[in-house]
Coordinates of C-alpha atoms in Angstrom, one line a residue:
X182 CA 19.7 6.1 -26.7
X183 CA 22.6 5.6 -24.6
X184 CA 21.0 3.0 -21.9
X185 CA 24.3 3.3 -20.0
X186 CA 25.0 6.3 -19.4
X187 CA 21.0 7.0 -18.7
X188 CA 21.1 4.5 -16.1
X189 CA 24.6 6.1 -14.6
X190 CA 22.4 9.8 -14.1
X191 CA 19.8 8.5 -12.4
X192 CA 21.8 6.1 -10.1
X193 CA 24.0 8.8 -9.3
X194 CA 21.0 11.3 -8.4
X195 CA 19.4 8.5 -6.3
X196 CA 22.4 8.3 -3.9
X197 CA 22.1 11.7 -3.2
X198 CA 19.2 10.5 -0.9
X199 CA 20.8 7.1 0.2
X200 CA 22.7 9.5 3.5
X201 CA 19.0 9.7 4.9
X202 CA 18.1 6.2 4.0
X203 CA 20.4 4.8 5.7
X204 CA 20.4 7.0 8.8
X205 CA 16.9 6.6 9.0
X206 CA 17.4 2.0 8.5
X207 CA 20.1 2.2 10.5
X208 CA 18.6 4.1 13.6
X209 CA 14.8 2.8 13.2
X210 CA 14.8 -0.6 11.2
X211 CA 18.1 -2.0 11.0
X212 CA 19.0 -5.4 8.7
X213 CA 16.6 -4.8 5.3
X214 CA 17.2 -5.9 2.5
X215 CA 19.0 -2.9 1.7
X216 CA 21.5 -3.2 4.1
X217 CA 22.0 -7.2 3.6
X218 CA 23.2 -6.4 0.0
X219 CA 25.2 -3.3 0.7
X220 CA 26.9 -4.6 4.0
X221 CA 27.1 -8.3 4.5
X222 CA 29.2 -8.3 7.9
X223 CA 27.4 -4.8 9.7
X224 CA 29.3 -3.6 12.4
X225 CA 28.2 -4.6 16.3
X226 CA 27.9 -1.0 16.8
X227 CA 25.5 -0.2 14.4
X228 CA 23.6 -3.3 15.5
X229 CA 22.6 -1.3 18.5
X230 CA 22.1 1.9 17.2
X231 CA 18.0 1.6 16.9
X232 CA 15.0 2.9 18.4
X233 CA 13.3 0.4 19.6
X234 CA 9.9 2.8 20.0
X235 CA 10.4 4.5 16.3
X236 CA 10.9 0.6 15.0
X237 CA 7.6 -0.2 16.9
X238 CA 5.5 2.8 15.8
X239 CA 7.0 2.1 12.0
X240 CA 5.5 -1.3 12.0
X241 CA 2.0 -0.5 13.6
X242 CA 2.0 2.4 11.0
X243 CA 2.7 -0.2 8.1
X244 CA 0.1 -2.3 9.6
X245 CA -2.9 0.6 9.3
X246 CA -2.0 1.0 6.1
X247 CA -2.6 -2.8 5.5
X248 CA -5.6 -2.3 7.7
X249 CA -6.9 0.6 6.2
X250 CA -6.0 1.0 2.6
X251 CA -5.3 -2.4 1.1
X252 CA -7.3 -4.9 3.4
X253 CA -7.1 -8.5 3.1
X254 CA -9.5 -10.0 1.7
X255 CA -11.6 -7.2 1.5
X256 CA -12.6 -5.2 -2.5
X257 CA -10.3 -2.4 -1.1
X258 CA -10.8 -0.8 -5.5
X259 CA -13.7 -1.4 -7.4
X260 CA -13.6 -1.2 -11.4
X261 CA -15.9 1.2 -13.0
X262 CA -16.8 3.0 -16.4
X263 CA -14.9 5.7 -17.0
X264 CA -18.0 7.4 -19.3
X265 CA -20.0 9.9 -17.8
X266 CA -23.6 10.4 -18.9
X267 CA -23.5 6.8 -21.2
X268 CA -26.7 5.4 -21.6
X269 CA -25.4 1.7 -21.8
X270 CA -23.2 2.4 -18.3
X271 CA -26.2 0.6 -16.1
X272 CA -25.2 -2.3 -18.0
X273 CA -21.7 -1.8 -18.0
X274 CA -21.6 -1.8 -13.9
X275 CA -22.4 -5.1 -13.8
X276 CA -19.7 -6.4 -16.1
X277 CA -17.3 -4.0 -14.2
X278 CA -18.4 -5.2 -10.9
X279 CA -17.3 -9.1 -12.1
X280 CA -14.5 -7.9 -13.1
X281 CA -13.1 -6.4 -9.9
X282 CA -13.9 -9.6 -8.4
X283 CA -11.9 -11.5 -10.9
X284 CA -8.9 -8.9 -10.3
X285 CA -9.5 -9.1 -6.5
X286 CA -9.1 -12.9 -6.8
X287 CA -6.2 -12.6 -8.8
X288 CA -4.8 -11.0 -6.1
X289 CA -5.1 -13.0 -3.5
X290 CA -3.9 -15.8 -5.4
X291 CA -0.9 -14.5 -5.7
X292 CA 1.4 -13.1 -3.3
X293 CA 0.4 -9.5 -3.7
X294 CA 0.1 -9.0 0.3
X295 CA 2.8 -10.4 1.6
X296 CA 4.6 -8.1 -0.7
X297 CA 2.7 -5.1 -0.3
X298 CA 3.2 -5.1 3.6
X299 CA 6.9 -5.0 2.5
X300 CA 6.3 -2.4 1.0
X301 CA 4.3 0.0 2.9
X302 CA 7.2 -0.6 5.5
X303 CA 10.3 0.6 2.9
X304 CA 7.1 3.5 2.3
X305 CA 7.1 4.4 6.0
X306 CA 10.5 4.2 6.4
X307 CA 12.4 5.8 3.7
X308 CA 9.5 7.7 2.3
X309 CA 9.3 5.3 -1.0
X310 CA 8.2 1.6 -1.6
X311 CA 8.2 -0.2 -4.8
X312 CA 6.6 -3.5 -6.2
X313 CA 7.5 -5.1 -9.7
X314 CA 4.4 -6.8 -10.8
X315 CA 5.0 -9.4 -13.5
X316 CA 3.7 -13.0 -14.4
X317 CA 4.8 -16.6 -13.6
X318 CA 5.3 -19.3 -16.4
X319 CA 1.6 -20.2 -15.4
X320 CA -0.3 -17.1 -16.0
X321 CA -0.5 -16.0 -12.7
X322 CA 0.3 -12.5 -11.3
X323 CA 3.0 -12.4 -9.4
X324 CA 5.0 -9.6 -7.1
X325 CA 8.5 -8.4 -6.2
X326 CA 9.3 -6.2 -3.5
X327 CA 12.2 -3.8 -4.8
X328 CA 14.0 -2.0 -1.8
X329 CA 15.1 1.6 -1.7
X330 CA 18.2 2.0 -2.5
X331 CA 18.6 -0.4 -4.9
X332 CA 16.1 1.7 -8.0
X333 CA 16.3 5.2 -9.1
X334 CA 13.3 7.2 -10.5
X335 CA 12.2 9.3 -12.7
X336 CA 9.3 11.2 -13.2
X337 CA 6.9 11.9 -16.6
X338 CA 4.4 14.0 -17.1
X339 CA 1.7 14.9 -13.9
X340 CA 4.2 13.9 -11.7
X341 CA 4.0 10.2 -12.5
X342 CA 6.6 7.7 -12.4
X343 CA 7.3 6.3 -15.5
X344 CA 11.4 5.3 -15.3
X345 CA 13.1 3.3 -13.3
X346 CA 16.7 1.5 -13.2
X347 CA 17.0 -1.2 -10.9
X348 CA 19.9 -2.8 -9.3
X349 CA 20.5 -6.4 -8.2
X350 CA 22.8 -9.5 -8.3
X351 CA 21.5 -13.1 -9.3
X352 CA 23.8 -16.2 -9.3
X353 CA 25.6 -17.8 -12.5
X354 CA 23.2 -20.3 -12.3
X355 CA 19.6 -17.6 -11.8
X356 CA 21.4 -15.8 -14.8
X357 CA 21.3 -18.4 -17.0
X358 CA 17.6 -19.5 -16.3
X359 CA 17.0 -15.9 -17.0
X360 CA 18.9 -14.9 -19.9
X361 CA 20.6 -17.5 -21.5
X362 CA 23.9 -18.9 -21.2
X363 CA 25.4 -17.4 -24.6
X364 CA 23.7 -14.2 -23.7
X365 CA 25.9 -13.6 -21.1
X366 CA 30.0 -12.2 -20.4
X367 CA 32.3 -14.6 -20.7
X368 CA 33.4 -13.7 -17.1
X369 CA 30.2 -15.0 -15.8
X370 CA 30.0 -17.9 -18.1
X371 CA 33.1 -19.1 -16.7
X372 CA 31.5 -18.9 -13.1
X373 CA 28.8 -20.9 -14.2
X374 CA 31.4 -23.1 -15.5
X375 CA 32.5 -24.0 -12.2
X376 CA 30.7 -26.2 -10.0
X377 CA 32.4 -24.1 -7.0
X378 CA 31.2 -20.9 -7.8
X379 CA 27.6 -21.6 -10.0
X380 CA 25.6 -21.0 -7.0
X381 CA 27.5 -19.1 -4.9
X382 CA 29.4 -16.6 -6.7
X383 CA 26.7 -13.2 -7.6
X384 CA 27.4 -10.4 -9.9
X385 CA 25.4 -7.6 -10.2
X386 CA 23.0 -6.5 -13.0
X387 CA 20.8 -3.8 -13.7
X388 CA 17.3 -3.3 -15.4
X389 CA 16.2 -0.3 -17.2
X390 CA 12.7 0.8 -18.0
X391 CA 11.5 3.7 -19.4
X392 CA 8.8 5.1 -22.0
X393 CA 9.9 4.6 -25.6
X394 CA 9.3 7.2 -28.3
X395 CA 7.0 6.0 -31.4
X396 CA 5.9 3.0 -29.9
X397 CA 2.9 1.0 -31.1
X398 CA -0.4 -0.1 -29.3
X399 CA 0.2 -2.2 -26.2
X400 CA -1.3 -6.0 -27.8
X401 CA 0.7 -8.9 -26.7
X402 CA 1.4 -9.9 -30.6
X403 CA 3.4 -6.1 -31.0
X404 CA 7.4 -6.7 -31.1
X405 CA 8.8 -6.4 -27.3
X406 CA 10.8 -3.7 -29.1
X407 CA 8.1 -1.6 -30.3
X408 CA 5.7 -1.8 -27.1
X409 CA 5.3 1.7 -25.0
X410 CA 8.1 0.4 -22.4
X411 CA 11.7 -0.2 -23.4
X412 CA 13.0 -2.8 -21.0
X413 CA 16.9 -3.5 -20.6
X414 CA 18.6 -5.5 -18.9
X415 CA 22.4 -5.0 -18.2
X416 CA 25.4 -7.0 -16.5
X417 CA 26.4 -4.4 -14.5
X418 CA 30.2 -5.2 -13.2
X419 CA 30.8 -6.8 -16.4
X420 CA 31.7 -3.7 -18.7
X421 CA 27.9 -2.9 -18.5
X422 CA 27.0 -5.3 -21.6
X423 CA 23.4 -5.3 -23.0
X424 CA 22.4 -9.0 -22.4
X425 CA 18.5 -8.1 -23.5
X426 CA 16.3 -6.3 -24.3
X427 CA 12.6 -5.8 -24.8
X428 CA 9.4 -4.2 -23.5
X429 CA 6.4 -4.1 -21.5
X430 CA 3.2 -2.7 -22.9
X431 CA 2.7 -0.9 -19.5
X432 CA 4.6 0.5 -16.5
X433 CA 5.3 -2.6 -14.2
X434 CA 6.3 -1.1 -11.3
X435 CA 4.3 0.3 -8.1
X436 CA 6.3 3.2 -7.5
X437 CA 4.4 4.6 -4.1
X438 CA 5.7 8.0 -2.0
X439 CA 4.2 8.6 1.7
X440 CA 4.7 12.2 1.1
X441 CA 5.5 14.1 -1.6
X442 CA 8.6 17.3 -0.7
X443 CA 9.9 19.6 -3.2
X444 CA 10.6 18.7 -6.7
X445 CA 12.4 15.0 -5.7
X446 CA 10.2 12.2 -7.1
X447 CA 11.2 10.4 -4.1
X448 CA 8.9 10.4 -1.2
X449 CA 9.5 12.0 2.6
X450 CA 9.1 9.8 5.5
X451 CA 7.2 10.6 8.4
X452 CA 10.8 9.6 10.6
X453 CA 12.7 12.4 9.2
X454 CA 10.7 14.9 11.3
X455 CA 11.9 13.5 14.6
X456 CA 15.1 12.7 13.8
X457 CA 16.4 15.1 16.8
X458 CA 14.3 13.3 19.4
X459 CA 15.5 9.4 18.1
X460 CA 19.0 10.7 18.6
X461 CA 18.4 12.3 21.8
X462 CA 16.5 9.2 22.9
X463 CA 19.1 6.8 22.4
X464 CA 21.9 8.9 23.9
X465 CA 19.5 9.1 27.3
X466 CA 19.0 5.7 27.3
X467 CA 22.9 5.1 27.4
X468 CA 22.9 7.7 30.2
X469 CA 20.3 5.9 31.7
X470 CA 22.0 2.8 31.3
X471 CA 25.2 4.4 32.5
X472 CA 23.2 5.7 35.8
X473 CA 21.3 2.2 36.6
X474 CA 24.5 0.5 36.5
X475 CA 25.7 2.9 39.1
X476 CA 22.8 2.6 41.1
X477 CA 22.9 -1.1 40.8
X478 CA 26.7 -1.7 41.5
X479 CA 27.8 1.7 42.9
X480 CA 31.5 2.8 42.9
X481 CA 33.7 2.6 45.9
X482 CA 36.0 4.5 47.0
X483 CA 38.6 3.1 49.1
X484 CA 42.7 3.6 50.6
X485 CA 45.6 2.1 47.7
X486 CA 46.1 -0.2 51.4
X487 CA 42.2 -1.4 51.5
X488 CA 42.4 -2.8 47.7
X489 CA 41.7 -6.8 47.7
X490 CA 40.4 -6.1 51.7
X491 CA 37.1 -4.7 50.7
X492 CA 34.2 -7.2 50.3
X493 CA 31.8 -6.5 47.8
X494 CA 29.6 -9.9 48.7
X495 CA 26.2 -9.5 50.1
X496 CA 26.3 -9.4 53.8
X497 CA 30.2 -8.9 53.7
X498 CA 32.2 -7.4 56.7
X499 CA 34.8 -5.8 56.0
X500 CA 37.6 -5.1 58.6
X501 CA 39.2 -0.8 58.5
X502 CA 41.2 0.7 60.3
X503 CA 40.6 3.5 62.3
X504 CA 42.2 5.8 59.5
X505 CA 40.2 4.3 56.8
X506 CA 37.1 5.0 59.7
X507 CA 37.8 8.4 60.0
X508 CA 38.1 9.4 56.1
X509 CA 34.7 7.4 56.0
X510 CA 36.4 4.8 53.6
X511 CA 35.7 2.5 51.7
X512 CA 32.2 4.8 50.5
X513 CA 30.0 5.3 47.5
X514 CA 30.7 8.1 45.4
X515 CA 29.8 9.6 42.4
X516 CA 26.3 7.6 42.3
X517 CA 23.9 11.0 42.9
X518 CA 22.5 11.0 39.2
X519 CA 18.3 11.7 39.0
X520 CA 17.0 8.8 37.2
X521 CA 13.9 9.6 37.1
X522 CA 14.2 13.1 35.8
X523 CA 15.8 11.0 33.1
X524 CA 13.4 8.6 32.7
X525 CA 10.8 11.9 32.0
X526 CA 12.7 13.4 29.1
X527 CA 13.0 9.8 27.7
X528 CA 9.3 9.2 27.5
X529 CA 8.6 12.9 26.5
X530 CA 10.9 12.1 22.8
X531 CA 9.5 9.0 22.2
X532 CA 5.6 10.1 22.8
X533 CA 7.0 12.8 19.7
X534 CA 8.5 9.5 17.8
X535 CA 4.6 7.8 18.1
X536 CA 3.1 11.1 17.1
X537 CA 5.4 11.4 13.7
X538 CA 4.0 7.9 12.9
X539 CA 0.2 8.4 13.8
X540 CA 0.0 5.9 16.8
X541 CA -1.5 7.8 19.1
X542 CA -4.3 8.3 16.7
X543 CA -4.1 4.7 15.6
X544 CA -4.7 3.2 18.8
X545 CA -7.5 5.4 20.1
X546 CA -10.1 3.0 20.3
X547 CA -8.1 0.1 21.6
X548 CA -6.8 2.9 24.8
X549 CA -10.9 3.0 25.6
X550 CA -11.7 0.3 29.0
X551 CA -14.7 0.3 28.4
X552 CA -17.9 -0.5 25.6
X553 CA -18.4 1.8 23.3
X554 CA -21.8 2.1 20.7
X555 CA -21.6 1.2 17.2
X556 CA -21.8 5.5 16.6
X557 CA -19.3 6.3 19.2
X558 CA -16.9 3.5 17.5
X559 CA -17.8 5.3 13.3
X560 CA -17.3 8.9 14.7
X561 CA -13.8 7.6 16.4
X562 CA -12.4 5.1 13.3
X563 CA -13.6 8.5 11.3
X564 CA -11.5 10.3 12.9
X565 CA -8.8 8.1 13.1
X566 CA -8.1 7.2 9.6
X567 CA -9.1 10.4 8.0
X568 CA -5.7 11.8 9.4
X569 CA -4.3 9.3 6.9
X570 CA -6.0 11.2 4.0
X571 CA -3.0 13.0 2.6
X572 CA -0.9 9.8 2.3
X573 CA -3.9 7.7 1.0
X574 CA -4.5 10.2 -1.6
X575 CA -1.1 9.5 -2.8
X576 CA -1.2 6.2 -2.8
X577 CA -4.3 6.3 -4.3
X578 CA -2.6 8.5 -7.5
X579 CA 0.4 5.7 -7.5
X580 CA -1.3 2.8 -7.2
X581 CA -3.9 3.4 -10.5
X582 CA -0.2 2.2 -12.2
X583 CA -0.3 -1.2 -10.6
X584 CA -4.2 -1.8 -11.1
X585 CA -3.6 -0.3 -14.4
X586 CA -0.9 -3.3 -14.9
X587 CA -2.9 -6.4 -13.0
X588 CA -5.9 -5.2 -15.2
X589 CA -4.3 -5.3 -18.6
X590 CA -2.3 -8.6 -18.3
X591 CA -6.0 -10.2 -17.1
X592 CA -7.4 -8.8 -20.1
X593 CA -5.1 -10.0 -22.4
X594 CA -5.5 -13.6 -20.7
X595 CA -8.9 -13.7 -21.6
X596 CA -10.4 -14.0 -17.6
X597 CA -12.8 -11.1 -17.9
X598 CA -16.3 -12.3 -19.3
X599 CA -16.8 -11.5 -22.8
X600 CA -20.3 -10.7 -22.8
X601 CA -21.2 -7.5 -22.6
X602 CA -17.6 -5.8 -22.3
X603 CA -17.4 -2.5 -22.5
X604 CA -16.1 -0.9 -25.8
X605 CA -14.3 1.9 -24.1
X606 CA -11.8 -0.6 -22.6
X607 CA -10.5 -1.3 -26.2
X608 CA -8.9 1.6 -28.5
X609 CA -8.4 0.2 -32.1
X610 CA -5.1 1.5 -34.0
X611 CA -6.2 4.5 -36.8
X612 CA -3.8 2.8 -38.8
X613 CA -6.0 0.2 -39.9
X614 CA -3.8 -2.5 -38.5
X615 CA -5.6 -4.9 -36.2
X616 CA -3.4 -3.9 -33.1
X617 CA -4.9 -2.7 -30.0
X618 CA -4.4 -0.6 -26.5
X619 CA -6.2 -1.9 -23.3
X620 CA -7.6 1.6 -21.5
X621 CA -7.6 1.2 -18.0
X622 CA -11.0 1.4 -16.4
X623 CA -11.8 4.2 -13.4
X624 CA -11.0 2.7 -10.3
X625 CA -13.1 4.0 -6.9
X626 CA -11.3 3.0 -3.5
X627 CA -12.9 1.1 -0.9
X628 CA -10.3 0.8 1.9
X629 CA -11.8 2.1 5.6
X630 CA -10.3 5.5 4.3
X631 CA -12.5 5.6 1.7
X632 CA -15.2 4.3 3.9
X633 CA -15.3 6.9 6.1
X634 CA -15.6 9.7 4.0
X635 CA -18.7 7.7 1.9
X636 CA -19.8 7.3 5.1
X637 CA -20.3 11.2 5.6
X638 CA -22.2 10.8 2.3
X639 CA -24.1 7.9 3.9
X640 CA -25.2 10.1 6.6
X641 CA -26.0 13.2 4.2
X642 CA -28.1 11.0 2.3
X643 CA -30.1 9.2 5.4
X644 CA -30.4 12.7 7.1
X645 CA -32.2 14.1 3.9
X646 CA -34.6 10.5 3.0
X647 CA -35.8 10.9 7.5
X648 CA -36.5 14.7 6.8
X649 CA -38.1 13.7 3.2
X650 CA -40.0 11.2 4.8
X651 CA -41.2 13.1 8.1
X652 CA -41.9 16.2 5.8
X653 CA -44.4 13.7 3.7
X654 CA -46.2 12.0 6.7
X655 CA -47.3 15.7 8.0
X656 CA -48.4 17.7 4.7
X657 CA -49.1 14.4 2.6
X658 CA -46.7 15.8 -0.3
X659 CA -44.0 13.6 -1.8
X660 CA -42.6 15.9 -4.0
X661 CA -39.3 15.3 -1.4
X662 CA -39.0 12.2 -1.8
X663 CA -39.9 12.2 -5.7
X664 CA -36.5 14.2 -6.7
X665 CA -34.4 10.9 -5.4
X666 CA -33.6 8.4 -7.0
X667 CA -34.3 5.9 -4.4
X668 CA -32.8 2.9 -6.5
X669 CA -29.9 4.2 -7.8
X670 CA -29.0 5.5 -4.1
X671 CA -29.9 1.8 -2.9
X672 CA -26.9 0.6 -5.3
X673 CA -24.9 3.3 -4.2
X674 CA -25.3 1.7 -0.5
X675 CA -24.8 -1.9 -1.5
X676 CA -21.7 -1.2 -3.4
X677 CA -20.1 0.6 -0.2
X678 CA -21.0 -2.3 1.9
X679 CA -18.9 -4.4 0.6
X680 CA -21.3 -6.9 0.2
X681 CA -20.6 -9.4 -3.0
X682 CA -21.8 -8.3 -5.9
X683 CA -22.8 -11.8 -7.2
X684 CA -26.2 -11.0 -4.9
X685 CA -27.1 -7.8 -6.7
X686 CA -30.1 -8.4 -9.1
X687 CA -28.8 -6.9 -12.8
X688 CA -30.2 -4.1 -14.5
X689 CA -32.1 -6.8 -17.2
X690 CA -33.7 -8.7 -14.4
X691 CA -34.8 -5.4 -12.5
X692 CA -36.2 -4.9 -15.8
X693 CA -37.9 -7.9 -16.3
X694 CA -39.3 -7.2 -12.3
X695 CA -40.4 -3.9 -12.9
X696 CA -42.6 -5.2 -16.3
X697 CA -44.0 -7.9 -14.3
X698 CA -44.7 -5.5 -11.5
X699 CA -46.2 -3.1 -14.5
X700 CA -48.4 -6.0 -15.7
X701 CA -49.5 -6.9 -12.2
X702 CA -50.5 -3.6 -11.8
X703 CA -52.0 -3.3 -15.1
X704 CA -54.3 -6.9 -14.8
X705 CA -55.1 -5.3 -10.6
X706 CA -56.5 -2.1 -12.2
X707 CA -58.8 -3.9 -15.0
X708 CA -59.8 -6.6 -12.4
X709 CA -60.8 -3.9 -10.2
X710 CA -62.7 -2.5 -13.4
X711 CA -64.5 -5.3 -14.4
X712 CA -65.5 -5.5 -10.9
X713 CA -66.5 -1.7 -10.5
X714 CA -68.8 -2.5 -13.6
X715 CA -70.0 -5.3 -12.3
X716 CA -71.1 -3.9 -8.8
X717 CA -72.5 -1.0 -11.0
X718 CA -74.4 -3.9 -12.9
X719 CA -75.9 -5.1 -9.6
X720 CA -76.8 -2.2 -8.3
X721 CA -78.7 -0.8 -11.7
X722 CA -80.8 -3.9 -11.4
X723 CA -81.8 -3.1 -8.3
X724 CA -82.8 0.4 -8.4
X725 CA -84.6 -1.2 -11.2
X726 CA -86.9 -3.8 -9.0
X727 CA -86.8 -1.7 -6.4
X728 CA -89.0 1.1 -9.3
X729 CA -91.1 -1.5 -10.5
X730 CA -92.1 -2.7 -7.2

């Protein structure tokens, strides 16, 4: 395959979207990443050309989706079997329900959400984020924050992003820690070379990664250039020379879209729909501008023989003559502009800039002055963040890549618990070799989103156990009540609580406590007999004297 001229397509189709990009950084967040590496000295025009409301409503938007998708230190996913019906799967939870601790953990040992907030704000902003998740020389996960503009995509099968080519420079000195020093182009080997220009001088590289045909099972021992993932790595203004090349055995990027438009694989951000009304706003706040100057510091107009007489001081006299007096000069003119008629159309556009980024809704319950009850504040959080349901169920279909990822490189480390792991997270190689896949586990979501539709479920379920229950206390029949599974439905409410799972009893000690409870039962009921017999005893004996006497 030609890795060069692959990476050329789908650079050039990515700048087809890079006008919008930067229209929508320069106007709304100016000074990202994006723009630091593709203009070093911006203009001190386009310093000033940005919404200060759509910047604002961008960053409380990226916040929610902190807040209500990913929440620290909160089990925002939980692992679980992805067999329906298996008799073993009661079991299985348990081992599952370690191991999305462990991830969790993982997690927040690294730097997963300082890098995630990054990118929910490129994901707000320009539609797409994206997160390279790879490991330090330790073990430990760790994450990179790729900016748009600097990756192109391309999509596999069920619309899933499985391709990516990635720009970025590194210094003589970061390239040779990398790669190698005789890896690399003479031209950059002499730059490293020099002491002046080792850690100064950057060149640009590119890395490629995209499915490879024929490749084997995703085990750490497989040859990096046999794994599912071709991985290339490229110096880019150095006649494009393979420096190396490998693979990963699964898709290390987080590839996420806010909203999904047309057949692009890149995402639509919620900005481009008021694009009209940021324009309009900034050019009525220069008018505005304009106008308060004019009311602040009106113009004068005056005789050519008043110049250098009038005096613009506070409290300043100053002397006309009774020419001047009778044109009315020196006077205001020109200073009749309706500022607050302005100051109207102004707040109009930017309440349509905090509606494109869901802020009215997202502030709700903080507008409310006064206490609210714990039903009053479910109903309005419900309401609130189930307006985010379209973008969470995308994020929800990207993301399974990264958990996918973070999952599979904790496996391979060994940090699961070995006993009692699933089988179905392990598919052997027909081939008869000893290689191996890791098959990525279901994963439910448990961010507030989540939370307020299982709490709808919640609801559903208490409305029917009150109804069950009041339907038993008046005709004495529990065949209502019998039908539920009241156990299984007390997991199902412990699990969404978020409550740790280290407190939840196992399936072998619930066991074990309902055979004691059995045999407690058991020895009640013959003690009971023996004593039935027993007062049957007595009172035989005396019915007896009572017949003899």
């Amino acid at each position: 395959m030609d890795y060069t001229r692959t990476s050329e397509a789908l650079l050039d189709e990515m700048r087809s979207h890079a006008g919008e990009w930067d229209w929508l950084r320069r106007h709304i967040m100016p000074h990202t990443q994006a723009d630091a590496d593709q203009e070093e000295n911006p203009a001190a025009d386009n310093r000033r050309l940005h919404s200060t409301v759509a910047c604002e409503s961008l960053h409380v938007l990226a916040g929610a989706h902190l807040m209500y998708i990913t929440p620290t230190g909160q089990q925002w996913f939980s692992l679980k079997s992805g067999r329906e019906g298996n008799d073993k799967r009661s079991r299985y939870d348990e081992w599952f329900a370690k191991a999305t601790e462990i991830t969790h953990k993982a997690l927040a040992n690294s730097n997963f959400y300082t890098v995630i907030h990054q990118c929910f704000l490129d994901r707000c902003l320009t539609g797409t984020g994206c997160v390279f998740c790879d490991t330090l020389p330790d073990g430990s996960l760790n994450f990179t924050h790729i900016p748009t503009g600097t990756y192109a995509i391309a999509e596999g099968r069920n619309k899933i992003v499985d391709t990516l080519a990635r720009l970025f420079k590194l210094t003589p000195h970061q390239a040779v820690e990398q790669f190698g020093y005789n890896k690399l182009p003479q031209r950059i080997r002499d730059a490293y070379d020099d002491d002046k220009r080792r850690y100064t001088e950057k060149h640009q590289y590119l890395h490629l990664v995209l499915p490879r045909p024929g490749a084997a099972f995703g085990h750490d021992l497989v040859n990096p250039l046999k794994m599912k993932w071709a991985s290339v790595y490229m110096a880019w203004d150095s006649d494009k020379t393979i420096i190396q090349e490998g693979g990963y055995n699964e898709f290390p990027f987080l590839v996420t879209r806010f909203l999904r438009f047309g057949e692009s694989p890149y995402g639509y951000a919620p900005g481009m729909n008021v694009k009209e009304e940021i324009k309009a706003t900034l050019k009525l706040e220069r008018v505005m501008d304009v106008l308060g100057e004019v009311a602040a510091f009106p113009r004068i107009m005056m005789l050519a023989d008043q110049v250098g007489e009038v005096d613009f001081r506070a409290g300043g006299r100053t002397v006309i003559k009774p020419q001047a007096a009778g044109l009315n000069l020196p006077r205001e003119w020109g200073t009749s502009g309706h500022y607050d008629v302005g100051k109207d159309r102004i707040q109009d556009k930017e309440e349509k800039i905090r509606q494109a980024y869901y802020v009215p809704m997202l502030q709700v319950i903080s507008s409310v002055d006064r206490q609210m009850t714990a039903t009053e504040v479910n109903a309005r959080e419900g309401e609130k963040v189930l307006t985010f349901s379209p973008s969470m169920t995308l994020f929800v279909f990207d993301c399974n890549t990264l958990i996918n990822r973070a999952f599979s490189i904790l496996f391979r480390q060994g940090k699961f618990p070995s006993a009692d792991m699933p089988d179905e997270l392990v598919v052997r190689d027909q081939g008869g070799s000893e290689d191996f896949e890791i098959k990525i586990p279901a994963v439910s979501y448990n961010g507030k989103i989540s939370q307020a539709i299982e709490r709808a479920q919640r609801n559903g379920g208490d409305y029917y156990i009150q109804n069950a229950l009041a339907y038993t206390q008046a005709t004495k029949d529990p065949s209502m009540l019998e039908i539920v599974d009241m156990r299984k439905y007390a997991r199902f409410l412990y699990e969404n609580s978020g409550a740790p799972m280290d407190c939840l009893l196992s399936e072998d000690k619930l066991q074990q406590l309902d055979e004691q409870r059995a045999a407690a039962s058991q020895q009640q009921a013959q003690l009971e007999a023996m004593q039935g017999a027993a007062r049957a005893g007595r009172d035989m004996a005396v019915a007896q004297q009572a017949a003899q006497s």
